[in-house]
Amino acid sequence: MTTRKSFALGVTLLTVLLITARVFLYFEPSGYLVPAAAAAILFVILGGPIRASMFSLLAAVLVSDLFQYNWRLMLVLGAMACAGGFAVSRVRRRGDMTAAAVAATIAGLVASVAVTLSMESLFSENFLRRGGLIILNGGLCAIVVPGLLSPLERLFRITTDITLLEYSDRNNPLLGQLAMRAPATHAHSLMMGQLAEAAADAIGANGLLARVCAYYHDIGKMSRSELFVENQNGVNIHDQLDPKESAALIRRHVLEGASMARRYRLPEPLVDGILEHHGTTTIAYFYAKALERYGQDNVNPEEFRYPGPRPRRAETAILMICDAVESSVRTLDHPTPESVRALVRKFVDLRLSEGQFDDCDLTLKQLTAVVDVLTRTVMSMMHARMKYPSLPPVARS
């Protein structure tokens, strides 16, 4: 998330929180029912955990200001907001939000005990009342966070892991169309998803995002699936076409895929995956064919490049590597760990030399880890099967 969007999200959440606190002021003047933890949890889910501590403390200070600078309230709400925020780093299930609300409630109760011990008895009526309000506050957080998450996602155009999980469903209409109209491409995408998720998780990137991007990265091939070799049945249409024309048809699937994704309102990171998985690489087969036919002086390399842009995040860079590896590893007659590693390394070094990774934050150490993980994953996917002997039919007794 950009700094500008994070700032806008923080201001929006603080404004809503302060308006809510002002309303609660007329009905419950102690302030212990104000859901500061809900705002902190939403901020972490949507904006990331980096600025969560500052947001939590700021929320607690501003709310306590409305209640006559109540320092007890500030400590309790601050503890609840920090605990709730730190309890959610990556949400994969709705229950994760409930768990964060429970963590915030426990932190609030502990903070309330600490504050009470410094001023009065734990058996006082005020302490019991505060404890009840803190528990109600936690319950309110468990209701408010799921209710506001989806509208805030749409308002700020933020894609969370929960949204990605919804699009990972293989019964999605778009994936269903891909399976019917380009079955080999669909199978390639599913295999790529396994590779990309394993590689992304290995370097601390978002494996779920990498997997879902892989599912949708080639949806543009649906319009003319027969142009792509994996969907052909012995007849190659490109044998009758000029290399330049073939390259133009092949590169079109990127732009058509992005257009289709926007038409179906796919999240922006998935659209980026479609546009960036080839970057600005050369359509090598038809470029080499053109060079052979017309000579280097008569061929413009830019006419044989994908439109780009180059990968701008680690997940789409991994997608680029996995796309080449998953397709090329099938050409190995007898794959071994050494031959697979050499193939993966070749593609990584090639894309690195072309500058395809210059716009993302992948390090050389991470690229080495990607090579290792892809080698292991490819070998596990290509394990040998036992050949069973032919047996005569068994006569019925």
mmCIF file with all atom_site columns, C-alpha atoms in Angstrom, residues 30 32 72 112 116 120-134:
data_model
loop_
_atom_site.group_PDB
_atom_site.id
_atom_site.type_symbol
_atom_site.label_atom_id
_atom_site.label_alt_id
_atom_site.label_comp_id
_atom_site.label_asym_id
_atom_site.label_entity_id
_atom_site.label_seq_id
_atom_site.pdbx_PDB_ins_code
_atom_site.Cartn_x
_atom_site.Cartn_y
_atom_site.Cartn_z
_atom_site.occupancy
_atom_site.B_iso_or_equiv
_atom_site.pdbx_formal_charge
_atom_site.auth_seq_id
_atom_site.auth_comp_id
_atom_site.auth_asym_id
_atom_site.auth_atom_id
_atom_site.pdbx_PDB_model_num
ATOM 1  C CA . SER A 1 30  ? -16.692 6.247  30.935 1.00 0.00 ? 30  SER A CA 1
ATOM 2  C CA . TYR A 1 32  ? -14.652 1.904  27.858 1.00 0.00 ? 32  TYR A CA 1
ATOM 3  C CA . ARG A 1 72  ? -6.918  5.077  32.680 1.00 0.00 ? 72  ARG A CA 1
ATOM 4  C CA . SER A 1 112 ? -7.626  -2.602 33.688 1.00 0.00 ? 112 SER A CA 1
ATOM 5  C CA . THR A 1 116 ? -7.021  -0.621 39.311 1.00 0.00 ? 116 THR A CA 1
ATOM 6  C CA . GLU A 1 120 ? -8.321  0.946  44.298 1.00 0.00 ? 120 GLU A CA 1
ATOM 7  C CA . SER A 1 121 ? -9.432  -2.593 45.150 1.00 0.00 ? 121 SER A CA 1
ATOM 8  C CA . LEU A 1 122 ? -10.108 -5.230 42.531 1.00 0.00 ? 122 LEU A CA 1
ATOM 9  C CA . PHE A 1 123 ? -13.401 -5.971 44.248 1.00 0.00 ? 123 PHE A CA 1
ATOM 10 C CA . SER A 1 124 ? -14.783 -2.477 43.834 1.00 0.00 ? 124 SER A CA 1
ATOM 11 C CA . GLU A 1 125 ? -17.950 -1.880 41.894 1.00 0.00 ? 125 GLU A CA 1
ATOM 12 C CA . ASN A 1 126 ? -16.150 0.383  39.397 1.00 0.00 ? 126 ASN A CA 1
ATOM 13 C CA . PHE A 1 127 ? -13.663 -2.344 38.464 1.00 0.00 ? 127 PHE A CA 1
ATOM 14 C CA . LEU A 1 128 ? -16.378 -4.919 37.844 1.00 0.00 ? 128 LEU A CA 1
ATOM 15 C CA . ARG A 1 129 ? -18.312 -2.430 35.731 1.00 0.00 ? 129 ARG A CA 1
ATOM 16 C CA . ARG A 1 130 ? -15.205 -1.572 33.700 1.00 0.00 ? 130 ARG A CA 1
ATOM 17 C CA . GLY A 1 131 ? -14.517 -5.277 33.162 1.00 0.00 ? 131 GLY A CA 1
ATOM 18 C CA . GLY A 1 132 ? -18.013 -5.816 31.841 1.00 0.00 ? 132 GLY A CA 1
ATOM 19 C CA . LEU A 1 133 ? -17.701 -2.862 29.466 1.00 0.00 ? 133 LEU A CA 1
ATOM 20 C CA . ILE A 1 134 ? -14.335 -4.119 28.167 1.00 0.00 ? 134 ILE A CA 1
#
